[in-house]
Tab-separated table of C-alpha atoms in Angstrom:
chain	number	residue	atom	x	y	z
A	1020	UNK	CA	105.706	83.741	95.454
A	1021	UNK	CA	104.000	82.348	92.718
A	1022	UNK	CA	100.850	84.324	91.050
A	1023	UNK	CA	97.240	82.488	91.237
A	1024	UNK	CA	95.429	81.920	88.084
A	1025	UNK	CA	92.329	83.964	87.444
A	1026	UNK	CA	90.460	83.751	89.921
A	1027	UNK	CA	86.808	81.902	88.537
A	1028	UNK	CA	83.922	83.925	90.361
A	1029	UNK	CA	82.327	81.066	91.179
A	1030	UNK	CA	85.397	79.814	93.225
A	1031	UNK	CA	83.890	80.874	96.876
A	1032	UNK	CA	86.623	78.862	98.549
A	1033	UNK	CA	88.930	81.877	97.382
A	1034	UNK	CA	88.925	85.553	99.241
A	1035	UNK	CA	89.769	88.481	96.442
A	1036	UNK	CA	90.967	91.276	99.238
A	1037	UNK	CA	91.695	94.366	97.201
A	1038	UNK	CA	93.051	97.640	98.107
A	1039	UNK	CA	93.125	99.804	95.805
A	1040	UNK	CA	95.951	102.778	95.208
A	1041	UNK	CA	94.674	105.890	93.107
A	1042	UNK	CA	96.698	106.248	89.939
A	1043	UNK	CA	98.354	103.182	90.181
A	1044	UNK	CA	97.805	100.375	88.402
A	1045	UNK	CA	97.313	96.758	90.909
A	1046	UNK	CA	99.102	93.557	90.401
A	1047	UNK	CA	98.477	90.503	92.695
A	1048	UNK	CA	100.096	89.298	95.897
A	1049	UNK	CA	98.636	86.350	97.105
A	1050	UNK	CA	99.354	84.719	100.738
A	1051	UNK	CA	98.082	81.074	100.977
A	1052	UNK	CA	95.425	80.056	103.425
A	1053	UNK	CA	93.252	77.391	104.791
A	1054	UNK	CA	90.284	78.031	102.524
A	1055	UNK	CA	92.846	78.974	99.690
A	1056	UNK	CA	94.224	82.639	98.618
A	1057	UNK	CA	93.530	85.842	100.089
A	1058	UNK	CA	94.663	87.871	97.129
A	1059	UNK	CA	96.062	91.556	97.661
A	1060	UNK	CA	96.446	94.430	95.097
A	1061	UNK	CA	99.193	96.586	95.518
A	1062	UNK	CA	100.670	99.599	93.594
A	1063	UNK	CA	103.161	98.252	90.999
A	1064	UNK	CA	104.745	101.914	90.940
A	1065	UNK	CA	105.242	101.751	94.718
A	1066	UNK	CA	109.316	101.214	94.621
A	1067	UNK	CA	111.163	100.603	97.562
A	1068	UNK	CA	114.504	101.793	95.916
A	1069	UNK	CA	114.089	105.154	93.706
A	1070	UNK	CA	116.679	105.221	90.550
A	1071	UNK	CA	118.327	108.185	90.340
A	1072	UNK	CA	119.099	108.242	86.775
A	1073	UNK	CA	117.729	107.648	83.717
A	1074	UNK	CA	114.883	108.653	81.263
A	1075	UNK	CA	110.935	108.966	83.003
A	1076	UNK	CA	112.572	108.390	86.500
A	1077	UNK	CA	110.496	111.654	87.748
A	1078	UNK	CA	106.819	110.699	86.756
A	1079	UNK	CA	108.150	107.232	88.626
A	1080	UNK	CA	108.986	108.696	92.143
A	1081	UNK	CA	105.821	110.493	91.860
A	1082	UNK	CA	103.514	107.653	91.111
A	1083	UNK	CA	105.687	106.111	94.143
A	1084	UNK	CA	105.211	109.223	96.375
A	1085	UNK	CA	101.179	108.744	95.414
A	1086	UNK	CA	100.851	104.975	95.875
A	1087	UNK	CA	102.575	105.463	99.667
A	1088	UNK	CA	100.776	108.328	100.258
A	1089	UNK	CA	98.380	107.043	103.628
A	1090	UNK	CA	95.928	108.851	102.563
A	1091	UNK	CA	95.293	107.259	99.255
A	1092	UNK	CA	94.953	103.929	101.080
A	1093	UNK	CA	91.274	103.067	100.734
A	1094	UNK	CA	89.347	100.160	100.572
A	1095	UNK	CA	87.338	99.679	97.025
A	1096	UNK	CA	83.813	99.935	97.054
A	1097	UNK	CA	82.371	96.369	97.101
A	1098	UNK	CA	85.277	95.604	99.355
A	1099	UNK	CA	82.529	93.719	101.943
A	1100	UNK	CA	83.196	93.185	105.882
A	1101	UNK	CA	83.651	89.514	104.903
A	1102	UNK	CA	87.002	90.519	103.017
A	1103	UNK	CA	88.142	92.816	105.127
A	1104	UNK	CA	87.682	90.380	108.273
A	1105	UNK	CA	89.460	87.658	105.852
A	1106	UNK	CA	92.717	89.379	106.481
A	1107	UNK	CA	92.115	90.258	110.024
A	1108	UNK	CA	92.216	86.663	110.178
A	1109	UNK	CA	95.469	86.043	108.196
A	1110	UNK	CA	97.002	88.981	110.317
A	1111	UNK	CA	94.973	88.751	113.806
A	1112	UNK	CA	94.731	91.514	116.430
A	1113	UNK	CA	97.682	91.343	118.769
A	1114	UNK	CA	95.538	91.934	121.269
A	1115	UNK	CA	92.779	89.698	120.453
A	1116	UNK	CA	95.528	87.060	120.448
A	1117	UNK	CA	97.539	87.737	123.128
A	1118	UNK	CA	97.214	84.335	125.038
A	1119	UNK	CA	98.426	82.663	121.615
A	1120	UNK	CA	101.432	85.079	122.127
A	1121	UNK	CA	102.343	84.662	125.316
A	1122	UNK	CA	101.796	80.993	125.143
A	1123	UNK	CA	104.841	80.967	121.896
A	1124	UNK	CA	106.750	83.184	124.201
A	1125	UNK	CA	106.760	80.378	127.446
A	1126	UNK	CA	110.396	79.762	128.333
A	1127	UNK	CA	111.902	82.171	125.845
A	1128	UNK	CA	113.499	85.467	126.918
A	1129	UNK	CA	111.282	88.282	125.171
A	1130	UNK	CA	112.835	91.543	123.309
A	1131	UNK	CA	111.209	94.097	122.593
A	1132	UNK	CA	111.705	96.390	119.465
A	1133	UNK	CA	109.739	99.354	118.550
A	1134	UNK	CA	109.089	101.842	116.053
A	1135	UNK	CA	108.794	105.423	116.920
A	1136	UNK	CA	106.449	107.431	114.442
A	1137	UNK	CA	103.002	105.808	114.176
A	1138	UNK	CA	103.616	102.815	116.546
A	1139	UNK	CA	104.511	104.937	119.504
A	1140	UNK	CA	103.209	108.568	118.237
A	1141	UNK	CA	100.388	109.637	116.096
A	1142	UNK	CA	101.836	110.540	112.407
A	1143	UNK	CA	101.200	113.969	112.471
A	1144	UNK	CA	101.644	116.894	109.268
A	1145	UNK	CA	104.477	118.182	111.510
A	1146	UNK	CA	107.879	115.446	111.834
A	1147	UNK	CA	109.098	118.167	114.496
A	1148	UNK	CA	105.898	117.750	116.868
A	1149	UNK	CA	105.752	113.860	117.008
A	1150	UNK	CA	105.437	113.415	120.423
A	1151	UNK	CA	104.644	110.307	122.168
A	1152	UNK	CA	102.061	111.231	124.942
A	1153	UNK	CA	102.850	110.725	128.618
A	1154	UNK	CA	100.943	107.687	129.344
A	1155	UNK	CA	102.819	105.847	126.452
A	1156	UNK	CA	106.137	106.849	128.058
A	1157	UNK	CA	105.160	105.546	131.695
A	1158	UNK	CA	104.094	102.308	129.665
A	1159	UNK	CA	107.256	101.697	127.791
A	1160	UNK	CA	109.292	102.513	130.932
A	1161	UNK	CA	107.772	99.838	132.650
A	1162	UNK	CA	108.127	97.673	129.459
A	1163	UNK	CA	111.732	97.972	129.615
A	1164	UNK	CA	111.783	96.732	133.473
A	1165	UNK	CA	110.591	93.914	131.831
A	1166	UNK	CA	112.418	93.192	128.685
A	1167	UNK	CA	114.935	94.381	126.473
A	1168	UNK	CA	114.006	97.142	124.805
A	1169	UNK	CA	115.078	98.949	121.819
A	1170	UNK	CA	113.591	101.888	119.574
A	1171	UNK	CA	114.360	101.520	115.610
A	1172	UNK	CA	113.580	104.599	113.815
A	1173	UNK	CA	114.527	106.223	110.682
A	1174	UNK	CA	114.970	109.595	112.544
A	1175	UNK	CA	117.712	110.462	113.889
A	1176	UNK	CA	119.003	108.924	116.953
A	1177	UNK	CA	119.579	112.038	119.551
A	1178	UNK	CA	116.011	113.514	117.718
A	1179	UNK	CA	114.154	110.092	118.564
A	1180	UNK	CA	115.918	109.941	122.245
A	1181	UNK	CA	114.323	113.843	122.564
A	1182	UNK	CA	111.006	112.371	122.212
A	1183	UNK	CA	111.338	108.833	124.214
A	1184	UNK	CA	113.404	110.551	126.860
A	1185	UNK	CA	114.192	107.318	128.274
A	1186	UNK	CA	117.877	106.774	129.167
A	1187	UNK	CA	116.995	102.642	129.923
A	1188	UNK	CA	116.410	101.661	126.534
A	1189	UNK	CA	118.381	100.320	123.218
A	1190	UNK	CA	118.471	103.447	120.562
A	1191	UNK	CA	118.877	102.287	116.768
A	1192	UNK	CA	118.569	105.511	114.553
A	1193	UNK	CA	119.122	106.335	110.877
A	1194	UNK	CA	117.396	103.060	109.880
A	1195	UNK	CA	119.224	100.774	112.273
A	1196	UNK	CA	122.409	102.501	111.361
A	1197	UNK	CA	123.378	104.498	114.327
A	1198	UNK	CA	122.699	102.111	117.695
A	1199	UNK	CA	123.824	102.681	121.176
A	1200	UNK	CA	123.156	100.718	124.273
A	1201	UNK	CA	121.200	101.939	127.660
A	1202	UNK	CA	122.757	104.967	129.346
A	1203	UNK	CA	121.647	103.347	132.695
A	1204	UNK	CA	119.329	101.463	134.567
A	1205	UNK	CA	119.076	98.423	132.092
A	1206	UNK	CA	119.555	95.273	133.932
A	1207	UNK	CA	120.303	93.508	130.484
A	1208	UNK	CA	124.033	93.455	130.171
A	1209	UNK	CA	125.583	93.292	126.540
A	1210	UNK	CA	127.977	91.111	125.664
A	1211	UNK	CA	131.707	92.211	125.732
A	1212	UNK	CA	134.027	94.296	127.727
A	1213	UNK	CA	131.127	95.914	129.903
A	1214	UNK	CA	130.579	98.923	127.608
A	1215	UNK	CA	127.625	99.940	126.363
A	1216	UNK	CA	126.560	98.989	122.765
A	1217	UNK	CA	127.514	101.727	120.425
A	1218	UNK	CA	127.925	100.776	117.024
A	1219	UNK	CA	128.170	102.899	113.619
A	1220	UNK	CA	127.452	101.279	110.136
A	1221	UNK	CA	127.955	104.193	108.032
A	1222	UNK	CA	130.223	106.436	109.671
A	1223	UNK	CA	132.012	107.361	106.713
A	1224	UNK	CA	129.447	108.907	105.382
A	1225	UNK	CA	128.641	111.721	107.709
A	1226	UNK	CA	130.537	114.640	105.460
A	1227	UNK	CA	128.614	113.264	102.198
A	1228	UNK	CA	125.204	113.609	103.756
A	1229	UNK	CA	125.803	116.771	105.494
A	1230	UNK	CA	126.693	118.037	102.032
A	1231	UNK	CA	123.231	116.463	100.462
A	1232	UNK	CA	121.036	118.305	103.320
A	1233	UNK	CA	122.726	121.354	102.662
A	1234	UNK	CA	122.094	121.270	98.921
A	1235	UNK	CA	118.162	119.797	99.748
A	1236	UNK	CA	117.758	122.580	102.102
A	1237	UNK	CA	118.547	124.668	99.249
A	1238	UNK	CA	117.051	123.267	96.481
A	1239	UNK	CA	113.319	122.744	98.438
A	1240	UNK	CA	112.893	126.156	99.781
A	1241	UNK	CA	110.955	127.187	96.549
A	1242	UNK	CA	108.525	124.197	97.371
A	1243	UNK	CA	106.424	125.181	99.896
A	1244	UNK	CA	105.474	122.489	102.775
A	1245	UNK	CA	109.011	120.550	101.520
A	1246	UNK	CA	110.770	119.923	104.901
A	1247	UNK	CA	114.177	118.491	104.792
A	1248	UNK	CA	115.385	116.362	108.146
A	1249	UNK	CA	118.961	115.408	109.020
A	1250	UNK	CA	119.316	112.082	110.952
A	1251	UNK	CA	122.732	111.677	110.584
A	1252	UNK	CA	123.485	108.918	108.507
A	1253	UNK	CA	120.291	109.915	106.254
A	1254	UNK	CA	118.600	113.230	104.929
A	1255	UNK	CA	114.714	112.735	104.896
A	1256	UNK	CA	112.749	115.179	102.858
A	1257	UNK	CA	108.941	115.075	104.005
A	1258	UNK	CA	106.067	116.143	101.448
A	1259	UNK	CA	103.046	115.422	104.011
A	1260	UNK	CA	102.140	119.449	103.664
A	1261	UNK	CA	103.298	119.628	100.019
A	1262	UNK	CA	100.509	120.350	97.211
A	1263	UNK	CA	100.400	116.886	94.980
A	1264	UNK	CA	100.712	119.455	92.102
A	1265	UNK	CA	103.977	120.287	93.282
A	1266	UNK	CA	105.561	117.405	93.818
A	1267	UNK	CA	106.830	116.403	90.345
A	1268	UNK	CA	109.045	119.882	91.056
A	1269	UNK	CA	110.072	118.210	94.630
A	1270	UNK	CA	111.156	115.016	92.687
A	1271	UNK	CA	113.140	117.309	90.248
A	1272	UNK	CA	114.759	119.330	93.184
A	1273	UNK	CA	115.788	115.921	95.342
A	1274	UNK	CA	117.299	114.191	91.643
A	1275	UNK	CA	119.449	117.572	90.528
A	1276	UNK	CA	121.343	116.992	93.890
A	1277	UNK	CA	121.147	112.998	94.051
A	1278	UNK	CA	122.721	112.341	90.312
A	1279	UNK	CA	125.989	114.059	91.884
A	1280	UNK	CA	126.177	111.175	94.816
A	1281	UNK	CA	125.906	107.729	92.890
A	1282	UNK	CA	126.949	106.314	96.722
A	1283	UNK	CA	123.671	107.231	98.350
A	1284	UNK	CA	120.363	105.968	97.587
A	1285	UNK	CA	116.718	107.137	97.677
A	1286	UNK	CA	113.804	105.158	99.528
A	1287	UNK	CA	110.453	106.113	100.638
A	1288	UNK	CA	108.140	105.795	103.554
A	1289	UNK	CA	104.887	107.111	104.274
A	1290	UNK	CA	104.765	110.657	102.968
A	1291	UNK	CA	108.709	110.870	103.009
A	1292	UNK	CA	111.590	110.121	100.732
A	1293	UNK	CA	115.067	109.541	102.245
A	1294	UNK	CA	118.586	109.725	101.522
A	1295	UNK	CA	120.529	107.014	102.593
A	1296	UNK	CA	123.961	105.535	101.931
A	1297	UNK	CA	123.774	102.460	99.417
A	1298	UNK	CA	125.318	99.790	102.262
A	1299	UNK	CA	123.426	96.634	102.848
A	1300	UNK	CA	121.684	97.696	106.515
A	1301	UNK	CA	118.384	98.305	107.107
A	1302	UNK	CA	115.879	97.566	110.467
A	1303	UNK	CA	116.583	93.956	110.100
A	1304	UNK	CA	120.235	94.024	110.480
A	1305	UNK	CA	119.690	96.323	113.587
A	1306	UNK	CA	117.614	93.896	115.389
A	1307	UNK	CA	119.876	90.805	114.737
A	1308	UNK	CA	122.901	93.117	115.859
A	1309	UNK	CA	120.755	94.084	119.166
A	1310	UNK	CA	119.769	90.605	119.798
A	1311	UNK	CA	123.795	89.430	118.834
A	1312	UNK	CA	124.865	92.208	121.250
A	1313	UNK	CA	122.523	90.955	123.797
A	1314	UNK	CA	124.171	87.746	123.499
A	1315	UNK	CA	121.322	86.012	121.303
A	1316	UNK	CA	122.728	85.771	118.800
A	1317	UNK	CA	122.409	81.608	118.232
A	1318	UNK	CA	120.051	81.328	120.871
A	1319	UNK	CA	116.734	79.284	120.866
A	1320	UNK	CA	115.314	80.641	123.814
A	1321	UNK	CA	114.788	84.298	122.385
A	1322	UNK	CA	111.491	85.341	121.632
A	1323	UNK	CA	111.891	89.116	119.593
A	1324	UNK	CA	108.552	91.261	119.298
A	1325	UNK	CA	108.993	94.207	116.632
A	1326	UNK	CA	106.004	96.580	116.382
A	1327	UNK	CA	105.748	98.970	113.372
A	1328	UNK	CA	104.161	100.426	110.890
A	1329	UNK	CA	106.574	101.856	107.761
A	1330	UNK	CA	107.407	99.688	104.746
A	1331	UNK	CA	110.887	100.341	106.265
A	1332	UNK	CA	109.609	97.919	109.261
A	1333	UNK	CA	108.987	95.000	106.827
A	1334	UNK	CA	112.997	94.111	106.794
A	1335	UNK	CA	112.792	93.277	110.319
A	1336	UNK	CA	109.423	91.688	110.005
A	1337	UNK	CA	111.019	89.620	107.019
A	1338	UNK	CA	114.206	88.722	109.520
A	1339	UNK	CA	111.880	87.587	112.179
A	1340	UNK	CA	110.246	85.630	109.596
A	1341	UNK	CA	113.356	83.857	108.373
A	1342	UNK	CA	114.808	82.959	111.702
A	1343	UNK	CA	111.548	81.706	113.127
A	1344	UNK	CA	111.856	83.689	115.782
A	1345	UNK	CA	109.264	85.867	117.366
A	1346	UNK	CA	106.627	87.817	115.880
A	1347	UNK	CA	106.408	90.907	113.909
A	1348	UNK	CA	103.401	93.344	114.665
A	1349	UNK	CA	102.129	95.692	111.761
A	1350	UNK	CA	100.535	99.203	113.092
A	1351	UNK	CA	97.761	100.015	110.765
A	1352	UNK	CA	94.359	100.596	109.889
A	1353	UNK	CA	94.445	99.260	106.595
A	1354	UNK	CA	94.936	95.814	105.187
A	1355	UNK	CA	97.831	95.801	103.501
A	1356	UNK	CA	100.949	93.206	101.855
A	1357	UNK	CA	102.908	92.261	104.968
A	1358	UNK	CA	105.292	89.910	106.663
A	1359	UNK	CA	103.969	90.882	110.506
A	1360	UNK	CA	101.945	87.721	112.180
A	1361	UNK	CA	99.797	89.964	113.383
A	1362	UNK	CA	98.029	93.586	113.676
A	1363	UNK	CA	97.209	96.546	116.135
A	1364	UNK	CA	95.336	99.299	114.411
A	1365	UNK	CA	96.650	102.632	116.287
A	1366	UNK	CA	99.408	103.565	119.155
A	1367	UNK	CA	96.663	103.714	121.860
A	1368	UNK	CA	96.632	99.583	120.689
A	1369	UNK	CA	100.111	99.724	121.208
A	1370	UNK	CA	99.751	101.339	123.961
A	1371	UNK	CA	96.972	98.680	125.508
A	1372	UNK	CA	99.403	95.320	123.701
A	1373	UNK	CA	102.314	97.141	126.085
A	1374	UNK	CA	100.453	97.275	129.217
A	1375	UNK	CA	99.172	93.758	128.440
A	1376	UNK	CA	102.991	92.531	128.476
A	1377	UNK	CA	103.764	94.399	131.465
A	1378	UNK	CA	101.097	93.074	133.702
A	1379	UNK	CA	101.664	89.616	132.288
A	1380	UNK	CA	105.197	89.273	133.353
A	1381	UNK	CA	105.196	91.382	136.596
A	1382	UNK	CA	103.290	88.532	138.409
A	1383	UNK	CA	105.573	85.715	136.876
A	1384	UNK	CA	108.895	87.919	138.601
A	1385	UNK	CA	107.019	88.277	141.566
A	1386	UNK	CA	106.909	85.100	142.213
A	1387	UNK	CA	110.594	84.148	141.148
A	1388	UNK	CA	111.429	86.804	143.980
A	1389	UNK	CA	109.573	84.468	146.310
C-alpha cells in the first residue's frame, strides 16, 4: 500500500490516528477512507518472522518482544476522541453493526471460527489458568447448534480442548496445524468417507520440536517468569512475568538452541515467542481447509466469521479478505493496523456478539421446523 505524502496540518479532510509503541521508532500505514487517510503508526521493529542468525539479531527480538508487548500499547497524548472514534468508524463495533452483518450473511451458510486466548478468555499472566468462564461455554455450545464451529489457537490442540471442553466443535491447534473434526453431536457432516476431519500439516516434525522444548526448558530455567509451552507442532516460550531487564538473556537462551534447527522458525504474539516449523500454514490455511472440509470450498453461499485478537489472527483475517468472503472480527481495546471489518473490545463482547447470533438464527429454524 502506497505511503501518503506529508500530511499538511491544515489538511482537515485527513485523520492522523497514531499509536504510539515505546522504544520503537513509527512508520506509516495508511487505510483509505471517505474523507481521505486515517494514518496509523506502527512499530517498525515489530517482526512477524524473527531471524535466527546473524549480527544485532538479539537487540532486534527484543525491540520486537517490546513493540508487542500489550501493555506498551497506548494512545499518544493529543490522541483526541475525534481520532480515536475515526477508526472505530473504519473498524465498527460488531455489535453496534450487527444488522449490517446479518443482513451480508442473508442466504449464506455462516461458519464460525474462533480464537481461544483473549477472544474467548481473558489474557491472563498465567497461559496454564486461561479459562473461559462458564457462561461463555453455555454460549458457544449453543453457537455451534447453530453453525459450524471451529476453535483456531496457537496452543496446543488437546490443551485448548481442556479448556473449551466441548466435544461438538472443529479443533485447529498449533496455529492451524493440528485440526480434527467434532467428536459428536455436530450436525455438519464433512465431506468424504464419513470420518471425522483429522488432518496433520507438520507431522514430521514432532521429534524436532520435542527436542527444542527440551533444550528451552533447559536453557530458561535461569530466567525467572520464562515459561516454555509444548503444543505439539510448536514450542511457545511466554515472557508475560519476565523482568524487561531480562529479556535480552531470554532472547540469547531461545537463539543458542534455535541456530541448531535452521527448519523451524521463530514468531511472536502478544507477550510470547514461538517455535514453529518453517512450512507455509498458518490460521488462514486452517480456515480454508475447515471450510474445504465442510464442503465450501468453491462455494458462494458461505458466509465465514473469524473472531480474534493475535497478530497470528491477521492471516485468516487477510484470507477472508481475499476471497470476499465473510468478515473478520479484531478483539481489542486498542486501535491498531488490521485486516478485520470490524471490532469487539473484550470476550464479555464476544460473549454478547455470540448470544446475538444465537438468538438471531434460533427463530429463523424455528420456523423452517414449521
Amino acid at each position: 500500500m502506497k505511503k501518503p505524502d506529508v500530511l499538511a496540518s491544515d489538511n482537515k479532510s485527513r485523520v492522523n490516528l497514531a499509536i504510539t509503541m515505546a522504544m520503537s521508532k513509527p512508520s506509516i500505514f495508511t487505510t483509505a477512507t471517505a474523507g481521505g487517510y486515517i494514518s496509523i503508526s506502527r512499530p517498525t521493529k515489530f517482526l512477524k518472522n524473527l531471524e535466527i542468525c546473524g549480527e544485532g539479531r538479539i537487540s532486534a527480538w527484543v525491540d520486537s518482544m517490546r513493540a508487542c508487548s500489550p501493555t506498551r500499547i497506548r494512545t499518544t497524548p493529543y490522541l483526541a476522541d475525534y481520532d480515536q472514534s475515526s477508526w472505530i468508524d473504519h473498524h465498527p463495533s460488531a455489535l453496534d453493526k450487527f444488522e449490517q452483518i446479518i443482513d451480508a450473511s442473508k442466504g449464506k451458510q455462516i461458519v464460525m471460527f474462533l480464537d481461544y486466548d483473549g477472544t474467548l478468555s481473558p489474557i491472563v499472566d498465567d497461559p496454564d489458568r486461561a479459562f473461559m468462564s462458564d457462561a461463555m461455554r453455555k454460549t458457544v455450545r449453543k453457537l455451534a447448534t447453530c453453525f459450524p464451529t471451529a476453535i483456531v489457537s496457537g496452543r496446543c490442540r488437546d490443551k485448548v480442548y481442556s479448556f473449551v471442553r466441548l466435544a461438538e466443535l472443529y479443533y485447529a491447534g498449533s496455529h492451524g496445524m493440528d485440526i480434527i473434526g467434532p467428536a459428536k453431536g455436530s450436525k455438519y457432516k464433512e465431506v468424504g468417507s464419513g470420518r471425522g476431519v483429522q488432518f496433520q500439516a507438520a507431522s514430521k516434525f514432532l521429534r524436532m520440536i520435542d527436542e527444542v522444548y527440551e533444550q528451552l526448558v533447559e536453557k530458561t530455567k535461569a530466567t525467572p517468569g520464562a515459561q516454555v509451552e509444548h503444543n505439539k507442532f510448536c514450542v511457545s516460550v511466554h515472557f508475560r512475568r519476565v523482568e524487561e531487564k531480562k529479556w535480552n538473556e531470554l532472547a540469547q537462551q531461545i537463539r543458542s538452541v534455535l541456530k541448531e534447527y535452521p527448519k523451524l522458525r521463530l514468531t511472536q504474539g502478544r507477550k510470547v515467542l514461538e517455535i514453529r516449523p518453517t512450512i507455509k500454514w498458518d490460521k488462514g490455511k486452517a480456515l480454508e481447509f475447515l471450510l474445504e472440509s465442510l464442503g465450501f470450498a468453491d462455494c458462494t453461499n458461505v458466509f465465514p466469521v473469524y473472531i480474534g485478537d493475535d497478530w497470528t489472527d491477521e492471516d485468516a483475517f487477510k484470507i477472508l479478505r481475499e476471497r470476499g468472503q465473510g468478515f473478520g472480527i479484531l478483539v481489542s481495546k486498542f486501535p491498531k493496523e488490521t485486516s478485520a471489518s470490524y471490532s469487539l473490545q473484550e470476550p464479555d463482547e464476544v460473549m454478547e456478539f455470540l448470544k446475538r447470533l444465537v438468538q438471531w438464527k434460533r427463530p429463523s429454524v424455528l420456523r423452517a421446523q414449521l
